[in-house]
Amino acid sequence: MLIAPSILAADFSRLGEEVNRVAPYVDLLHVDVMDGHFVPNISLGIPVIESLRAATDIKFDCHLMMLNPDFYFAPLRKAGADIVTVHLEVFPDPTEVAAKARAEGLEFGIAINPPTPFSALEPYMELCDMIVVMAVHPGFGGQSFIPEVLKKVENARNLVESNDLLTDIEVDGGIGAANIERVRDAGANVFVAGSAVFNAADSTEAVRHLRTAVESRDEA
Ligand code: DX5
Ligand code: ZN
């Protein structure tokens, strides 16, 4: 079970400090890059990733909500990205873009928006280190979780199990202590949480709380 706080909800004037406060308790740092074209918002880019890399060793899970993300793979790698996730809505056949990411030494993920069916991603599962099931429409933090996407998480988990794949299944958007167990039970093993972590009075306590919830088992 991997917890991946999204820095989108952090205080950007104190980003290094915010990240270092949670880093000892989490597995990945989810970095939301938005271009103002694929999504109607602009967030952060390569210079910020580079500065953050100097402040922490944590693995960077870069969620590229943008058109032409492959154009930036080399600079992203150089800045310190570890995983790049592109959207299937941008690359309906992601075979080539996956190869480009790997050629740069990056791990590769594919994300699907709430309206995109799992069947569109299914043929490409083996290209991915991780798939990302969006539980909100991408572009903004702090939105409500869309429970209907859990069916796709179940389908993905079944496929991973039945084919002995090692693919991580990440769910992104609207996750907090109230629903993280439900997301785990559907089959996710990577949990992104932005506002639930960085809008909490104590972000360290918030990630520990998420960890406790996700690792709890209600034994019958
Ligand atoms: C949405 C982003 C998410 C988001 C998560 O466009 O991809 O990663 O920041 O934030 P919360 O947890 O607040 O939904
Ligand atoms: Zn994201």
Short mmCIF file of C-alpha atoms and ligand atoms in Angstrom, two decimals:
data_model
loop_
_atom_site.label_atom_id
_atom_site.label_comp_id
_atom_site.label_asym_id
_atom_site.label_seq_id
_atom_site.Cartn_x
_atom_site.Cartn_y
_atom_site.Cartn_z
CA MET A 1 0.00 0.00 0.00
CA LEU A 2 1.60 3.24 -1.14
CA ILE A 3 0.51 6.70 0.01
CA ALA A 4 1.24 9.50 -2.45
CA PRO A 5 0.42 13.02 -1.24
CA SER A 6 -0.33 15.48 -4.03
CA ILE A 7 1.52 18.75 -3.60
CA LEU A 8 -1.20 20.58 -5.51
CA ALA A 9 -2.82 21.37 -2.16
CA ALA A 10 0.45 22.39 -0.44
CA ASP A 11 1.51 25.94 0.34
CA PHE A 12 3.74 26.68 -2.66
CA SER A 13 5.59 29.40 -0.77
CA ARG A 14 6.93 26.73 1.61
CA LEU A 15 6.98 23.71 -0.67
CA GLY A 16 10.24 22.11 0.51
CA GLU A 17 9.17 22.36 4.12
CA GLU A 18 5.69 20.96 3.37
CA VAL A 19 7.17 18.00 1.50
CA ASN A 20 9.80 17.22 4.09
CA ARG A 21 7.21 17.18 6.83
CA VAL A 22 5.34 14.26 5.21
CA ALA A 23 8.20 12.54 3.34
CA PRO A 24 9.21 10.14 6.18
CA TYR A 25 5.67 8.73 6.29
CA VAL A 26 4.83 8.34 2.60
CA ASP A 27 6.07 6.34 -0.39
CA LEU A 28 5.78 8.67 -3.36
CA LEU A 29 5.24 12.36 -3.96
CA HIS A 30 2.48 13.00 -6.49
CA VAL A 31 3.38 16.00 -8.64
CA ASP A 32 0.50 17.37 -10.73
CA VAL A 33 1.70 19.13 -13.86
CA MET A 34 -1.05 21.00 -15.75
CA ASP A 35 -0.68 22.90 -19.00
CA GLY A 36 -3.85 24.98 -19.30
CA HIS A 37 -4.80 23.05 -22.47
CA PHE A 38 -5.58 19.44 -21.56
CA VAL A 39 -7.04 20.77 -18.31
CA PRO A 40 -8.36 24.26 -17.56
CA ASN A 41 -5.68 25.07 -14.99
CA ILE A 42 -1.93 25.68 -14.76
CA SER A 43 0.03 24.29 -11.80
CA LEU A 44 3.78 23.86 -11.76
CA GLY A 45 6.56 22.72 -14.05
CA ILE A 46 10.15 21.66 -14.45
CA PRO A 47 11.91 24.39 -12.40
CA VAL A 48 9.75 23.55 -9.38
CA ILE A 49 10.45 19.82 -9.74
CA GLU A 50 14.16 20.56 -9.99
CA SER A 51 14.12 22.69 -6.83
CA LEU A 52 12.13 20.05 -4.96
CA ARG A 53 14.54 17.34 -6.03
CA ALA A 54 17.31 19.24 -4.27
CA ALA A 55 15.19 19.21 -1.10
CA THR A 56 14.17 15.53 -0.93
CA ASP A 57 15.04 12.00 -2.07
CA ILE A 58 11.45 10.81 -2.24
CA LYS A 59 10.30 9.23 -5.50
CA PHE A 60 8.43 11.71 -7.74
CA ASP A 61 5.24 10.42 -9.35
CA CYS A 62 4.64 13.06 -12.04
CA HIS A 63 1.07 13.19 -13.31
CA LEU A 64 1.23 14.98 -16.65
CA MET A 65 -2.14 16.55 -17.38
CA MET A 66 -0.96 18.04 -20.61
CA LEU A 67 -0.78 17.77 -24.37
CA ASN A 68 2.60 16.68 -25.82
CA PRO A 69 4.03 15.47 -22.49
CA ASP A 70 6.68 13.40 -24.29
CA PHE A 71 8.30 16.62 -25.44
CA TYR A 72 9.30 17.14 -21.78
CA PHE A 73 10.43 13.63 -20.79
CA ALA A 74 14.14 14.35 -21.04
CA PRO A 75 14.01 17.61 -19.04
CA LEU A 76 11.66 16.02 -16.52
CA ARG A 77 14.09 13.15 -15.97
CA LYS A 78 16.95 15.60 -15.61
CA ALA A 79 14.95 17.63 -13.09
CA GLY A 80 14.39 14.51 -10.97
CA ALA A 81 11.15 12.84 -12.11
CA ASP A 82 10.96 9.08 -11.53
CA ILE A 83 7.53 8.10 -12.86
CA VAL A 84 5.69 9.91 -15.65
CA THR A 85 1.98 9.31 -16.15
CA VAL A 86 0.33 10.46 -19.36
CA HIS A 87 -3.36 10.44 -20.22
CA LEU A 88 -4.94 7.85 -22.47
CA GLU A 89 -7.21 10.66 -23.71
CA VAL A 90 -4.05 12.28 -25.16
CA PHE A 91 -2.57 9.00 -26.48
CA PRO A 92 -5.33 6.54 -27.44
CA ASP A 93 -2.49 4.17 -28.43
CA PRO A 94 0.31 4.84 -25.92
CA THR A 95 2.78 2.27 -27.30
CA GLU A 96 5.22 4.81 -28.70
CA VAL A 97 5.04 7.24 -25.82
CA ALA A 98 5.73 4.39 -23.38
CA ALA A 99 8.89 3.51 -25.30
CA LYS A 100 9.98 7.16 -25.23
CA ALA A 101 9.56 7.33 -21.46
CA ARG A 102 11.56 4.14 -20.95
CA ALA A 103 14.30 5.38 -23.28
CA GLU A 104 14.73 8.30 -20.87
CA GLY A 105 14.96 5.94 -17.89
CA LEU A 106 11.51 6.86 -16.58
CA GLU A 107 8.88 4.55 -15.17
CA PHE A 108 5.65 4.86 -17.12
CA GLY A 109 2.00 5.21 -16.17
CA ILE A 110 -1.28 5.78 -17.98
CA ALA A 111 -4.20 7.69 -16.45
CA ILE A 112 -7.86 7.52 -17.43
CA ASN A 113 -10.44 10.21 -16.74
CA PRO A 114 -13.79 9.34 -15.15
CA PRO A 115 -15.68 9.02 -18.48
CA THR A 116 -13.01 6.82 -20.13
CA PRO A 117 -13.82 3.11 -19.87
CA PHE A 118 -11.29 0.62 -18.55
CA SER A 119 -11.66 -1.35 -21.81
CA ALA A 120 -9.79 1.47 -23.64
CA LEU A 121 -6.77 0.98 -21.37
CA GLU A 122 -6.91 -2.78 -21.04
CA PRO A 123 -4.88 -3.62 -24.21
CA TYR A 124 -2.02 -1.45 -22.94
CA MET A 125 -1.76 -2.65 -19.34
CA GLU A 126 1.51 -4.44 -20.00
CA LEU A 127 3.15 -1.18 -21.09
CA CYS A 128 2.59 0.32 -17.66
CA ASP A 129 4.37 0.26 -14.33
CA MET A 130 1.28 1.97 -13.01
CA ILE A 131 -2.22 2.80 -14.12
CA VAL A 132 -4.07 5.77 -12.66
CA VAL A 133 -7.83 5.74 -12.31
CA MET A 134 -8.98 9.34 -11.91
CA ALA A 135 -11.74 9.67 -9.32
CA VAL A 136 -12.31 13.35 -10.17
CA HIS A 137 -12.23 15.30 -13.43
CA PRO A 138 -8.60 16.43 -13.61
CA GLY A 139 -7.63 20.07 -13.21
CA PHE A 140 -8.33 20.93 -9.60
CA GLY A 141 -7.72 19.60 -6.11
CA GLY A 142 -10.39 19.41 -3.45
CA GLN A 143 -13.16 17.89 -5.57
CA SER A 144 -15.58 15.16 -4.49
CA PHE A 145 -14.72 11.53 -5.10
CA ILE A 146 -16.72 9.88 -7.93
CA PRO A 147 -17.56 6.39 -6.56
CA GLU A 148 -18.57 4.97 -9.96
CA VAL A 149 -14.87 4.74 -10.94
CA LEU A 150 -14.34 1.95 -8.41
CA LYS A 151 -15.77 -0.54 -10.88
CA LYS A 152 -12.80 0.24 -13.15
CA VAL A 153 -10.44 -0.32 -10.23
CA GLU A 154 -12.01 -3.74 -9.66
CA ASN A 155 -11.64 -4.59 -13.35
CA ALA A 156 -8.01 -3.50 -13.32
CA ARG A 157 -7.25 -5.53 -10.18
CA ASN A 158 -8.85 -8.63 -11.69
CA LEU A 159 -6.78 -8.26 -14.84
CA VAL A 160 -3.55 -7.72 -12.87
CA GLU A 161 -4.23 -10.80 -10.72
CA SER A 162 -5.33 -13.08 -13.53
CA ASN A 163 -2.29 -12.22 -15.67
CA ASP A 164 0.26 -12.08 -12.83
CA LEU A 165 1.13 -8.48 -13.69
CA LEU A 166 3.07 -6.25 -11.30
CA THR A 167 1.22 -3.10 -12.37
CA ASP A 168 0.45 -0.65 -9.58
CA ILE A 169 -3.12 0.62 -9.49
CA GLU A 170 -3.30 4.22 -8.33
CA VAL A 171 -6.49 6.12 -7.63
CA ASP A 172 -6.28 9.92 -7.80
CA GLY A 173 -8.74 12.51 -6.54
CA GLY A 174 -11.05 13.03 -3.61
CA ILE A 175 -9.44 10.43 -1.33
CA GLY A 176 -9.47 10.92 2.43
CA ALA A 177 -9.76 8.93 5.63
CA ALA A 178 -13.49 8.46 5.05
CA ASN A 179 -13.15 6.54 1.77
CA ILE A 180 -9.58 5.18 1.51
CA GLU A 181 -10.61 1.72 2.75
CA ARG A 182 -13.28 1.50 0.09
CA VAL A 183 -10.71 2.41 -2.57
CA ARG A 184 -8.34 -0.26 -1.22
CA ASP A 185 -11.12 -2.84 -1.15
CA ALA A 186 -11.81 -2.19 -4.84
CA GLY A 187 -8.19 -3.16 -5.54
CA ALA A 188 -6.07 -0.01 -5.53
CA ASN A 189 -2.60 -0.12 -3.98
CA VAL A 190 -1.48 3.50 -4.55
CA PHE A 191 -3.53 6.32 -3.02
CA VAL A 192 -3.15 9.97 -3.98
CA ALA A 193 -4.38 12.51 -1.46
CA GLY A 194 -3.92 16.25 -1.82
CA SER A 195 -6.35 18.28 0.23
CA ALA A 196 -6.81 15.52 2.82
CA VAL A 197 -3.10 15.88 3.62
CA PHE A 198 -2.06 19.46 3.00
CA ASN A 199 -5.26 21.17 4.07
CA ALA A 200 -5.21 19.29 7.38
CA ALA A 201 -4.10 21.17 10.48
CA ASP A 202 -1.25 18.64 10.82
CA SER A 203 -0.17 17.03 7.53
CA THR A 204 2.02 14.44 9.27
CA GLU A 205 -0.89 13.31 11.39
CA ALA A 206 -3.11 13.24 8.29
CA VAL A 207 -0.82 10.87 6.37
CA ARG A 208 -0.42 8.64 9.40
CA HIS A 209 -4.17 8.51 9.71
CA LEU A 210 -4.53 7.51 6.04
CA ARG A 211 -1.87 4.82 6.51
CA THR A 212 -3.63 3.40 9.58
CA ALA A 213 -6.95 3.35 7.73
CA VAL A 214 -5.57 1.69 4.61
CA GLU A 215 -3.65 -0.92 6.56
CA SER A 216 -6.56 -1.75 8.84
CA ARG A 217 -8.51 -4.89 8.13
CA ASP A 218 -12.01 -5.41 9.41
CA GLU A 219 -11.64 -9.10 10.12
CA ALA A 220 -15.02 -10.73 9.98
C1 DX5 B 1 -6.50 16.53 -9.99
C2 DX5 B 1 -5.14 16.02 -9.58
C3 DX5 B 1 -5.16 15.29 -8.27
C4 DX5 B 1 -5.56 16.18 -7.12
C5 DX5 B 1 -5.74 15.40 -5.86
O1 DX5 B 1 -6.42 17.15 -11.21
O2 DX5 B 1 -4.64 15.14 -10.54
O3 DX5 B 1 -3.89 14.70 -8.04
O4 DX5 B 1 -4.66 17.18 -6.88
O5 DX5 B 1 -6.18 16.31 -4.89
P1 DX5 B 1 -7.38 15.97 -3.91
O6 DX5 B 1 -6.90 14.85 -3.04
O7 DX5 B 1 -7.58 17.24 -3.18
O8 DX5 B 1 -8.54 15.55 -4.75
ZN ZN B 2 -2.91 13.88 -9.97
#
